PDB file of C-alpha atoms in Angstrom:
ATOM      1  CA  UNK A   1     189.981 123.947  52.559  1.00  0.00           C
ATOM      2  CA  UNK A   2     193.165 125.101  54.270  1.00  0.00           C
ATOM      3  CA  UNK A   3     194.754 122.494  56.514  1.00  0.00           C
ATOM      4  CA  UNK A   4     195.847 123.917  59.867  1.00  0.00           C
ATOM      5  CA  UNK A   5     196.957 120.591  61.337  1.00  0.00           C
ATOM      6  CA  UNK A   6     200.203 120.927  63.285  1.00  0.00           C
ATOM      7  CA  UNK A   7     202.246 118.634  61.096  1.00  0.00           C
ATOM      8  CA  UNK A   8     205.377 119.471  59.153  1.00  0.00           C
ATOM      9  CA  UNK A   9     206.884 118.192  55.923  1.00  0.00           C
ATOM     10  CA  UNK A  10     210.552 119.017  55.353  1.00  0.00           C
ATOM     11  CA  UNK A  11     211.529 118.699  51.706  1.00  0.00           C
ATOM     12  CA  UNK A  12     215.223 118.004  51.243  1.00  0.00           C
ATOM     13  CA  UNK A  13     215.391 116.491  54.715  1.00  0.00           C
ATOM     14  CA  UNK A  14     218.658 114.665  54.015  1.00  0.00           C
ATOM     15  CA  UNK A  15     220.523 117.894  53.196  1.00  0.00           C
ATOM     16  CA  UNK A  16     222.753 120.020  55.418  1.00  0.00           C
ATOM     17  CA  UNK A  17     219.937 122.378  56.413  1.00  0.00           C
ATOM     18  CA  UNK A  18     217.011 119.977  56.136  1.00  0.00           C
ATOM     19  CA  UNK A  19     218.196 117.528  58.778  1.00  0.00           C
ATOM     20  CA  UNK A  20     218.951 120.398  61.141  1.00  0.00           C
ATOM     21  CA  UNK A  21     215.393 121.709  60.747  1.00  0.00           C
ATOM     22  CA  UNK A  22     214.092 118.290  61.729  1.00  0.00           C
ATOM     23  CA  UNK A  23     216.387 118.263  64.765  1.00  0.00           C
ATOM     24  CA  UNK A  24     215.106 121.722  65.738  1.00  0.00           C
ATOM     25  CA  UNK A  25     211.500 120.589  65.344  1.00  0.00           C
ATOM     26  CA  UNK A  26     212.165 117.558  67.533  1.00  0.00           C
ATOM     27  CA  UNK A  27     213.632 119.758  70.262  1.00  0.00           C
ATOM     28  CA  UNK A  28     210.590 122.010  70.395  1.00  0.00           C
ATOM     29  CA  UNK A  29     207.750 119.840  69.050  1.00  0.00           C
ATOM     30  CA  UNK A  30     208.398 116.256  70.125  1.00  0.00           C
ATOM     31  CA  UNK A  31     204.697 115.400  70.237  1.00  0.00           C
ATOM     32  CA  UNK A  32     203.795 116.717  66.789  1.00  0.00           C
ATOM     33  CA  UNK A  33     203.891 115.007  63.443  1.00  0.00           C
ATOM     34  CA  UNK A  34     207.088 115.518  61.443  1.00  0.00           C
ATOM     35  CA  UNK A  35     207.671 114.087  57.990  1.00  0.00           C
ATOM     36  CA  UNK A  36     211.141 113.850  56.476  1.00  0.00           C
ATOM     37  CA  UNK A  37     210.807 114.063  52.717  1.00  0.00           C
ATOM     38  CA  UNK A  38     213.635 112.265  50.918  1.00  0.00           C
ATOM     39  CA  UNK A  39     214.135 110.813  47.475  1.00  0.00           C
ATOM     40  CA  UNK A  40     213.755 107.057  47.333  1.00  0.00           C
ATOM     41  CA  UNK A  41     217.491 106.383  47.619  1.00  0.00           C
ATOM     42  CA  UNK A  42     218.234 108.987  50.269  1.00  0.00           C
ATOM     43  CA  UNK A  43     216.788 107.037  53.172  1.00  0.00           C
ATOM     44  CA  UNK A  44     219.166 104.186  52.389  1.00  0.00           C
ATOM     45  CA  UNK A  45     222.124 106.510  51.889  1.00  0.00           C
ATOM     46  CA  UNK A  46     221.395 108.184  55.218  1.00  0.00           C
ATOM     47  CA  UNK A  47     220.231 105.040  56.973  1.00  0.00           C
ATOM     48  CA  UNK A  48     221.563 105.884  60.430  1.00  0.00           C
ATOM     49  CA  UNK A  49     219.973 109.313  60.380  1.00  0.00           C
ATOM     50  CA  UNK A  50     216.677 107.897  59.122  1.00  0.00           C
ATOM     51  CA  UNK A  51     216.724 105.284  61.880  1.00  0.00           C
ATOM     52  CA  UNK A  52     217.264 108.037  64.446  1.00  0.00           C
ATOM     53  CA  UNK A  53     214.361 110.026  63.018  1.00  0.00           C
ATOM     54  CA  UNK A  54     212.059 107.035  63.105  1.00  0.00           C
ATOM     55  CA  UNK A  55     213.070 106.271  66.697  1.00  0.00           C
ATOM     56  CA  UNK A  56     211.966 109.816  67.585  1.00  0.00           C
ATOM     57  CA  UNK A  57     208.615 109.519  65.865  1.00  0.00           C
ATOM     58  CA  UNK A  58     209.532 111.130  62.532  1.00  0.00           C
ATOM     59  CA  UNK A  59     207.906 109.603  59.443  1.00  0.00           C
ATOM     60  CA  UNK A  60     210.301 109.179  56.521  1.00  0.00           C
ATOM     61  CA  UNK A  61     208.397 109.607  53.250  1.00  0.00           C
ATOM     62  CA  UNK A  62     209.511 109.110  49.670  1.00  0.00           C
ATOM     63  CA  UNK A  63     209.317 112.489  47.982  1.00  0.00           C
ATOM     64  CA  UNK A  64     210.622 112.970  44.460  1.00  0.00           C
ATOM     65  CA  UNK A  65     210.187 116.477  43.064  1.00  0.00           C
ATOM     66  CA  UNK A  66     209.811 114.938  39.594  1.00  0.00           C
ATOM     67  CA  UNK A  67     206.965 112.677  40.753  1.00  0.00           C
ATOM     68  CA  UNK A  68     203.695 114.550  41.450  1.00  0.00           C
ATOM     69  CA  UNK A  69     202.096 111.427  42.947  1.00  0.00           C
ATOM     70  CA  UNK A  70     204.820 111.131  45.608  1.00  0.00           C
ATOM     71  CA  UNK A  71     204.377 114.840  46.387  1.00  0.00           C
ATOM     72  CA  UNK A  72     200.616 114.370  46.729  1.00  0.00           C
ATOM     73  CA  UNK A  73     201.109 111.594  49.272  1.00  0.00           C
ATOM     74  CA  UNK A  74     203.843 113.510  51.141  1.00  0.00           C
ATOM     75  CA  UNK A  75     201.678 116.644  51.504  1.00  0.00           C
ATOM     76  CA  UNK A  76     198.432 114.920  52.464  1.00  0.00           C
ATOM     77  CA  UNK A  77     197.283 116.132  55.880  1.00  0.00           C
ATOM     78  CA  UNK A  78     200.279 118.432  56.361  1.00  0.00           C
ATOM     79  CA  UNK A  79     199.930 121.906  57.886  1.00  0.00           C
ATOM     80  CA  UNK A  80     203.345 123.378  56.957  1.00  0.00           C
ATOM     81  CA  UNK A  81     205.782 122.543  54.167  1.00  0.00           C
ATOM     82  CA  UNK A  82     209.381 123.676  54.630  1.00  0.00           C
ATOM     83  CA  UNK A  83     211.497 123.419  51.507  1.00  0.00           C
ATOM     84  CA  UNK A  84     215.226 123.019  52.112  1.00  0.00           C
ATOM     85  CA  UNK A  85     215.995 121.611  48.674  1.00  0.00           C
ATOM     86  CA  UNK A  86     219.099 122.623  46.763  1.00  0.00           C
ATOM     87  CA  UNK A  87     220.010 122.369  43.100  1.00  0.00           C
ATOM     88  CA  UNK A  88     219.604 124.049  39.751  1.00  0.00           C
ATOM     89  CA  UNK A  89     216.500 125.431  38.015  1.00  0.00           C
ATOM     90  CA  UNK A  90     215.066 121.931  37.574  1.00  0.00           C
ATOM     91  CA  UNK A  91     214.903 121.676  41.376  1.00  0.00           C
ATOM     92  CA  UNK A  92     214.432 125.249  42.609  1.00  0.00           C
ATOM     93  CA  UNK A  93     211.933 126.360  39.944  1.00  0.00           C
ATOM     94  CA  UNK A  94     210.376 123.244  38.401  1.00  0.00           C
ATOM     95  CA  UNK A  95     210.576 120.896  41.386  1.00  0.00           C
ATOM     96  CA  UNK A  96     209.428 123.447  43.954  1.00  0.00           C
ATOM     97  CA  UNK A  97     206.590 124.449  41.611  1.00  0.00           C
ATOM     98  CA  UNK A  98     205.335 120.867  41.628  1.00  0.00           C
ATOM     99  CA  UNK A  99     205.719 120.791  45.403  1.00  0.00           C
ATOM    100  CA  UNK A 100     203.731 124.035  45.678  1.00  0.00           C
ATOM    101  CA  UNK A 101     200.977 122.603  43.491  1.00  0.00           C
ATOM    102  CA  UNK A 102     200.776 119.496  45.699  1.00  0.00           C
ATOM    103  CA  UNK A 103     200.704 121.652  48.841  1.00  0.00           C
ATOM    104  CA  UNK A 104     197.884 123.761  47.440  1.00  0.00           C
ATOM    105  CA  UNK A 105     195.882 120.687  46.449  1.00  0.00           C
ATOM    106  CA  UNK A 106     196.348 119.250  49.971  1.00  0.00           C
ATOM    107  CA  UNK A 107     195.221 122.480  51.650  1.00  0.00           C
ATOM    108  CA  UNK A 108     198.594 123.104  53.311  1.00  0.00           C
ATOM    109  CA  UNK A 109     198.445 126.237  55.454  1.00  0.00           C
ATOM    110  CA  UNK A 110     201.995 127.526  55.082  1.00  0.00           C
ATOM    111  CA  UNK A 111     204.855 127.100  52.623  1.00  0.00           C
ATOM    112  CA  UNK A 112     208.466 128.089  53.343  1.00  0.00           C
ATOM    113  CA  UNK A 113     210.464 128.328  50.082  1.00  0.00           C
ATOM    114  CA  UNK A 114     214.116 127.353  49.930  1.00  0.00           C
ATOM    115  CA  UNK A 115     215.492 130.920  50.042  1.00  0.00           C
ATOM    116  CA  UNK A 116     217.843 130.938  53.053  1.00  0.00           C
ATOM    117  CA  UNK A 117     220.235 133.578  51.716  1.00  0.00           C
ATOM    118  CA  UNK A 118     221.180 137.222  51.773  1.00  0.00           C
ATOM    119  CA  UNK A 119     218.393 139.653  50.837  1.00  0.00           C
ATOM    120  CA  UNK A 120     217.675 138.203  47.410  1.00  0.00           C
ATOM    121  CA  UNK A 121     214.740 140.588  46.949  1.00  0.00           C
ATOM    122  CA  UNK A 122     217.007 143.644  46.890  1.00  0.00           C
ATOM    123  CA  UNK A 123     219.614 142.302  44.452  1.00  0.00           C
ATOM    124  CA  UNK A 124     219.204 143.197  40.756  1.00  0.00           C
ATOM    125  CA  UNK A 125     218.511 140.442  38.254  1.00  0.00           C
ATOM    126  CA  UNK A 126     221.489 138.937  36.484  1.00  0.00           C
ATOM    127  CA  UNK A 127     224.051 139.150  39.289  1.00  0.00           C
ATOM    128  CA  UNK A 128     223.547 135.714  40.776  1.00  0.00           C
ATOM    129  CA  UNK A 129     221.782 133.002  38.742  1.00  0.00           C
ATOM    130  CA  UNK A 130     221.125 130.991  41.899  1.00  0.00           C
ATOM    131  CA  UNK A 131     219.288 133.880  43.543  1.00  0.00           C
ATOM    132  CA  UNK A 132     217.568 134.728  40.255  1.00  0.00           C
ATOM    133  CA  UNK A 133     216.005 131.265  40.078  1.00  0.00           C
ATOM    134  CA  UNK A 134     214.853 131.486  43.685  1.00  0.00           C
ATOM    135  CA  UNK A 135     213.121 134.775  42.913  1.00  0.00           C
ATOM    136  CA  UNK A 136     211.569 133.192  39.819  1.00  0.00           C
ATOM    137  CA  UNK A 137     209.976 130.546  42.007  1.00  0.00           C
ATOM    138  CA  UNK A 138     209.085 133.002  44.773  1.00  0.00           C
ATOM    139  CA  UNK A 139     207.051 135.027  42.291  1.00  0.00           C
ATOM    140  CA  UNK A 140     204.720 132.028  42.045  1.00  0.00           C
ATOM    141  CA  UNK A 141     204.173 131.695  45.777  1.00  0.00           C
ATOM    142  CA  UNK A 142     202.447 134.937  46.749  1.00  0.00           C
ATOM    143  CA  UNK A 143     199.726 134.890  44.053  1.00  0.00           C
ATOM    144  CA  UNK A 144     199.027 131.198  44.717  1.00  0.00           C
ATOM    145  CA  UNK A 145     197.042 132.086  47.848  1.00  0.00           C
ATOM    146  CA  UNK A 146     199.009 129.803  50.176  1.00  0.00           C
ATOM    147  CA  UNK A 147     200.402 131.266  53.387  1.00  0.00           C
ATOM    148  CA  UNK A 148     204.148 131.746  53.019  1.00  0.00           C
ATOM    149  CA  UNK A 149     207.222 132.789  54.966  1.00  0.00           C
ATOM    150  CA  UNK A 150     210.559 133.714  53.393  1.00  0.00           C
ATOM    151  CA  UNK A 151     213.578 133.124  55.647  1.00  0.00           C
ATOM    152  CA  UNK A 152     216.669 135.262  54.940  1.00  0.00           C
ATOM    153  CA  UNK A 153     219.848 134.724  56.943  1.00  0.00           C
ATOM    154  CA  UNK A 154     222.821 136.143  55.065  1.00  0.00           C
ATOM    155  CA  UNK A 155     225.594 133.691  54.291  1.00  0.00           C
ATOM    156  CA  UNK A 156     225.877 130.295  55.934  1.00  0.00           C
ATOM    157  CA  UNK A 157     228.970 130.454  58.135  1.00  0.00           C
ATOM    158  CA  UNK A 158     229.851 126.886  57.161  1.00  0.00           C
ATOM    159  CA  UNK A 159     229.816 127.775  53.453  1.00  0.00           C
ATOM    160  CA  UNK A 160     231.412 131.220  53.527  1.00  0.00           C
ATOM    161  CA  UNK A 161     234.273 130.068  55.726  1.00  0.00           C
ATOM    162  CA  UNK A 162     235.029 126.800  53.981  1.00  0.00           C
ATOM    163  CA  UNK A 163     238.763 126.608  53.355  1.00  0.00           C
ATOM    164  CA  UNK A 164     239.734 128.248  51.103  1.00  0.00           C
ATOM    165  CA  UNK A 165     236.823 130.629  50.917  1.00  0.00           C
ATOM    166  CA  UNK A 166     236.601 134.205  52.076  1.00  0.00           C
ATOM    167  CA  UNK A 167     239.533 133.205  54.280  1.00  0.00           C
ATOM    168  CA  UNK A 168     242.432 131.088  53.032  1.00  0.00           C
ATOM    169  CA  UNK A 169     243.898 129.708  56.253  1.00  0.00           C
ATOM    170  CA  UNK A 170     246.960 128.224  54.566  1.00  0.00           C
ATOM    171  CA  UNK A 171     247.844 131.459  52.787  1.00  0.00           C
ATOM    172  CA  UNK A 172     246.884 133.543  55.830  1.00  0.00           C
ATOM    173  CA  UNK A 173     244.694 135.878  53.785  1.00  0.00           C
ATOM    174  CA  UNK A 174     241.195 137.309  53.724  1.00  0.00           C
ATOM    175  CA  UNK A 175     240.279 138.446  50.221  1.00  0.00           C
ATOM    176  CA  UNK A 176     237.605 140.988  49.398  1.00  0.00           C
ATOM    177  CA  UNK A 177     236.367 143.548  46.910  1.00  0.00           C
ATOM    178  CA  UNK A 178     235.137 147.033  47.747  1.00  0.00           C
ATOM    179  CA  UNK A 179     235.224 148.519  51.249  1.00  0.00           C
ATOM    180  CA  UNK A 180     236.472 146.543  54.254  1.00  0.00           C
ATOM    181  CA  UNK A 181     234.019 148.415  56.529  1.00  0.00           C
ATOM    182  CA  UNK A 182     230.798 147.167  54.885  1.00  0.00           C
ATOM    183  CA  UNK A 183     228.969 144.858  57.352  1.00  0.00           C
ATOM    184  CA  UNK A 184     228.276 141.307  56.161  1.00  0.00           C
ATOM    185  CA  UNK A 185     225.562 139.032  57.599  1.00  0.00           C
ATOM    186  CA  UNK A 186     226.343 135.440  58.609  1.00  0.00           C
ATOM    187  CA  UNK A 187     224.392 132.686  60.352  1.00  0.00           C
ATOM    188  CA  UNK A 188     225.319 129.116  61.269  1.00  0.00           C
ATOM    189  CA  UNK A 189     223.202 126.319  59.809  1.00  0.00           C
ATOM    190  CA  UNK A 190     222.010 125.247  63.247  1.00  0.00           C
ATOM    191  CA  UNK A 191     220.818 128.771  64.009  1.00  0.00           C
ATOM    192  CA  UNK A 192     219.053 129.066  60.647  1.00  0.00           C
ATOM    193  CA  UNK A 193     217.197 125.854  61.471  1.00  0.00           C
ATOM    194  CA  UNK A 194     216.257 127.070  64.965  1.00  0.00           C
ATOM    195  CA  UNK A 195     215.020 130.415  63.656  1.00  0.00           C
ATOM    196  CA  UNK A 196     213.044 128.725  60.881  1.00  0.00           C
ATOM    197  CA  UNK A 197     211.174 126.659  63.456  1.00  0.00           C
ATOM    198  CA  UNK A 198     210.600 129.729  65.642  1.00  0.00           C
ATOM    199  CA  UNK A 199     209.292 131.715  62.679  1.00  0.00           C
ATOM    200  CA  UNK A 200     206.801 129.088  61.527  1.00  0.00           C
ATOM    201  CA  UNK A 201     205.423 128.930  65.061  1.00  0.00           C
ATOM    202  CA  UNK A 202     204.767 132.674  64.910  1.00  0.00           C
ATOM    203  CA  UNK A 203     201.387 133.526  63.330  1.00  0.00           C
ATOM    204  CA  UNK A 204     202.546 137.067  62.568  1.00  0.00           C
ATOM    205  CA  UNK A 205     205.087 135.812  60.020  1.00  0.00           C
ATOM    206  CA  UNK A 206     202.489 134.480  57.572  1.00  0.00           C
ATOM    207  CA  UNK A 207     202.874 136.189  54.183  1.00  0.00           C
ATOM    208  CA  UNK A 208     206.068 137.949  55.185  1.00  0.00           C
ATOM    209  CA  UNK A 209     209.847 137.951  55.064  1.00  0.00           C
ATOM    210  CA  UNK A 210     211.760 137.064  58.236  1.00  0.00           C
ATOM    211  CA  UNK A 211     215.385 138.207  58.325  1.00  0.00           C
ATOM    212  CA  UNK A 212     217.729 136.858  60.980  1.00  0.00           C
ATOM    213  CA  UNK A 213     221.494 137.028  61.408  1.00  0.00           C
ATOM    214  CA  UNK A 214     223.823 135.150  63.703  1.00  0.00           C
ATOM    215  CA  UNK A 215     226.381 137.915  63.394  1.00  0.00           C
ATOM    216  CA  UNK A 216     227.133 141.030  61.357  1.00  0.00           C
ATOM    217  CA  UNK A 217     230.836 141.718  60.794  1.00  0.00           C
ATOM    218  CA  UNK A 218     232.990 143.825  58.494  1.00  0.00           C
ATOM    219  CA  UNK A 219     236.048 142.407  56.723  1.00  0.00           C
ATOM    220  CA  UNK A 220     238.255 144.099  59.309  1.00  0.00           C
ATOM    221  CA  UNK A 221     236.205 142.613  62.170  1.00  0.00           C
ATOM    222  CA  UNK A 222     236.255 139.165  60.572  1.00  0.00           C
ATOM    223  CA  UNK A 223     240.054 139.343  60.443  1.00  0.00           C
ATOM    224  CA  UNK A 224     240.099 140.374  64.097  1.00  0.00           C
ATOM    225  CA  UNK A 225     237.785 137.477  65.052  1.00  0.00           C
ATOM    226  CA  UNK A 226     240.056 135.068  63.220  1.00  0.00           C
ATOM    227  CA  UNK A 227     243.113 136.370  65.068  1.00  0.00           C
ATOM    228  CA  UNK A 228     241.295 136.075  68.406  1.00  0.00           C
ATOM    229  CA  UNK A 229     240.154 132.532  67.596  1.00  0.00           C
ATOM    230  CA  UNK A 230     243.394 131.152  66.211  1.00  0.00           C
ATOM    231  CA  UNK A 231     246.178 133.454  67.399  1.00  0.00           C
ATOM    232  CA  UNK A 232     247.124 134.054  63.755  1.00  0.00           C
ATOM    233  CA  UNK A 233     246.860 137.346  61.895  1.00  0.00           C
ATOM    234  CA  UNK A 234     245.332 137.545  58.446  1.00  0.00           C
ATOM    235  CA  UNK A 235     246.655 139.693  55.632  1.00  0.00           C
ATOM    236  CA  UNK A 236     243.801 141.656  54.058  1.00  0.00           C
ATOM    237  CA  UNK A 237     243.903 141.419  50.254  1.00  0.00           C
ATOM    238  CA  UNK A 238     241.737 143.921  48.427  1.00  0.00           C
ATOM    239  CA  UNK A 239     241.230 142.667  44.880  1.00  0.00           C
ATOM    240  CA  UNK A 240     239.676 145.914  43.685  1.00  0.00           C
ATOM    241  CA  UNK A 241     236.313 147.628  43.536  1.00  0.00           C
ATOM    242  CA  UNK A 242     232.942 145.892  43.443  1.00  0.00           C
ATOM    243  CA  UNK A 243     232.917 146.603  39.696  1.00  0.00           C
ATOM    244  CA  UNK A 244     236.262 144.820  39.449  1.00  0.00           C
ATOM    245  CA  UNK A 245     234.689 141.845  41.193  1.00  0.00           C
ATOM    246  CA  UNK A 246     231.925 141.632  38.626  1.00  0.00           C
ATOM    247  CA  UNK A 247     234.515 141.965  35.877  1.00  0.00           C
ATOM    248  CA  UNK A 248     236.264 138.962  37.429  1.00  0.00           C
ATOM    249  CA  UNK A 249     233.025 136.997  37.258  1.00  0.00           C
ATOM    250  CA  UNK A 250     232.664 137.861  33.575  1.00  0.00           C
ATOM    251  CA  UNK A 251     236.259 136.799  32.974  1.00  0.00           C
ATOM    252  CA  UNK A 252     235.645 133.487  34.707  1.00  0.00           C
ATOM    253  CA  UNK A 253     232.493 132.880  32.686  1.00  0.00           C
ATOM    254  CA  UNK A 254     234.274 133.681  29.422  1.00  0.00           C
ATOM    255  CA  UNK A 255     237.063 131.274  30.388  1.00  0.00           C
ATOM    256  CA  UNK A 256     234.511 128.514  30.875  1.00  0.00           C
ATOM    257  CA  UNK A 257     234.746 128.267  34.663  1.00  0.00           C
ATOM    258  CA  UNK A 258     232.466 125.713  36.282  1.00  0.00           C
ATOM    259  CA  UNK A 259     229.336 127.370  37.721  1.00  0.00           C
ATOM    260  CA  UNK A 260     230.174 126.072  41.200  1.00  0.00           C
ATOM    261  CA  UNK A 261     233.584 127.743  41.015  1.00  0.00           C
ATOM    262  CA  UNK A 262     231.834 131.056  40.389  1.00  0.00           C
ATOM    263  CA  UNK A 263     229.185 130.590  43.057  1.00  0.00           C
ATOM    264  CA  UNK A 264     231.095 131.934  46.111  1.00  0.00           C
ATOM    265  CA  UNK A 265     231.911 135.231  44.394  1.00  0.00           C
ATOM    266  CA  UNK A 266     228.363 135.550  43.055  1.00  0.00           C
ATOM    267  CA  UNK A 267     227.072 135.383  46.626  1.00  0.00           C
ATOM    268  CA  UNK A 268     229.813 137.445  48.245  1.00  0.00           C
ATOM    269  CA  UNK A 269     229.847 140.444  45.908  1.00  0.00           C
ATOM    270  CA  UNK A 270     226.276 141.585  46.783  1.00  0.00           C
ATOM    271  CA  UNK A 271     227.180 141.140  50.447  1.00  0.00           C
ATOM    272  CA  UNK A 272     230.363 143.186  50.029  1.00  0.00           C
ATOM    273  CA  UNK A 273     228.537 145.909  48.088  1.00  0.00           C
ATOM    274  CA  UNK A 274     225.821 146.100  50.730  1.00  0.00           C
ATOM    275  CA  UNK A 275     223.069 145.305  48.199  1.00  0.00           C
ATOM    276  CA  UNK A 276     222.375 141.972  49.882  1.00  0.00           C
ATOM    277  CA  UNK A 277     222.370 143.356  53.441  1.00  0.00           C
ATOM    278  CA  UNK A 278     219.460 142.134  55.558  1.00  0.00           C
ATOM    279  CA  UNK A 279     216.811 144.633  56.614  1.00  0.00           C
ATOM    280  CA  UNK A 280     214.628 144.605  59.733  1.00  0.00           C
ATOM    281  CA  UNK A 281     216.539 141.804  61.428  1.00  0.00           C
ATOM    282  CA  UNK A 282     214.084 139.974  63.695  1.00  0.00           C
ATOM    283  CA  UNK A 283     216.454 138.301  66.177  1.00  0.00           C
ATOM    284  CA  UNK A 284     214.814 140.026  69.152  1.00  0.00           C
ATOM    285  CA  UNK A 285     211.442 138.489  68.303  1.00  0.00           C
ATOM    286  CA  UNK A 286     212.806 135.018  69.053  1.00  0.00           C
ATOM    287  CA  UNK A 287     214.771 135.192  72.308  1.00  0.00           C
ATOM    288  CA  UNK A 288     214.785 131.400  72.655  1.00  0.00           C
ATOM    289  CA  UNK A 289     217.350 131.265  69.837  1.00  0.00           C
ATOM    290  CA  UNK A 290     220.793 132.190  71.113  1.00  0.00           C
ATOM    291  CA  UNK A 291     222.826 132.642  67.944  1.00  0.00           C
ATOM    292  CA  UNK A 292     226.400 131.540  67.459  1.00  0.00           C
ATOM    293  CA  UNK A 293     228.761 134.489  67.074  1.00  0.00           C
ATOM    294  CA  UNK A 294     231.308 134.432  64.283  1.00  0.00           C
ATOM    295  CA  UNK A 295     234.087 134.349  66.873  1.00  0.00           C
ATOM    296  CA  UNK A 296     232.662 131.247  68.543  1.00  0.00           C
ATOM    297  CA  UNK A 297     232.110 129.613  65.168  1.00  0.00           C
ATOM    298  CA  UNK A 298     235.719 130.273  64.190  1.00  0.00           C
ATOM    299  CA  UNK A 299     237.024 128.811  67.424  1.00  0.00           C
ATOM    300  CA  UNK A 300     235.466 125.504  66.435  1.00  0.00           C
ATOM    301  CA  UNK A 301     235.906 125.726  62.689  1.00  0.00           C
ATOM    302  CA  UNK A 302     239.531 126.757  62.281  1.00  0.00           C
ATOM    303  CA  UNK A 303     240.984 124.889  65.254  1.00  0.00           C
ATOM    304  CA  UNK A 304     239.693 121.555  63.921  1.00  0.00           C
ATOM    305  CA  UNK A 305     242.611 119.562  62.509  1.00  0.00           C
ATOM    306  CA  UNK A 306     245.035 122.410  62.979  1.00  0.00           C
ATOM    307  CA  UNK A 307     243.014 124.957  61.058  1.00  0.00           C
ATOM    308  CA  UNK A 308     241.868 122.733  58.165  1.00  0.00           C
ATOM    309  CA  UNK A 309     238.427 121.324  57.644  1.00  0.00           C
TER     310      UNK A 309
END
């Protein structure tokens, strides 16, 4: 029997997004049951945060994606499971599959997979292994019969604008492939968390995709925002066409580059080509969330420690 109890399990609660989702739940649902799912050692590693959760009524539960028994206990009596886990195929495919099985056995009403990206459903296979594995797992969710909601938010501002990233503050450059007038979608982690909570409280989002974006800016507009935030102009560096960008990825792979070194370009190229652009952005459905603009984000991000993070 499906469990409709208003309780929430956040898998990957100790991560950058997971703890923000808990904070957002506490702001809007202080009287409801919230479980922070962490691996056995994570509660100790994040002791201060765990103590704060407990003080606010959050239950910290041991949840190891490799341990079906811990998943069974974590999911028991839960109405909604939100997965904010990160990692490779062993986590995103295998671990989330075990979590899904436990949720189904417990009668969980809704499951939110750890998508949180550009429009991964519109990007061809083989471009981004990290999005490929998310789609591989997502293909298990719909036929399982559980209620689900996919959250898409473009790029995390905190990740895309790490230094150096899309922008190299020291070099004074913004580097791109393709056309500098293609709009790119960005959302801050706090806003992703707030929208996730708003979406799971919306019965119309069951068995659907919810796309939200904190801001949508072209390369030229991003450079202008940076100048307005910091008083410093960026030099736009076009590395070539989108095809040239994929050729660069192949070159990096052939040279034995670490997968994490290739990850930013794997995410950015579908954004720059427009293939990963979000469709049917639902910001207006959730007026309680007032998203952070890219300009406001940059004012905080690049002026910290003289422009360095």
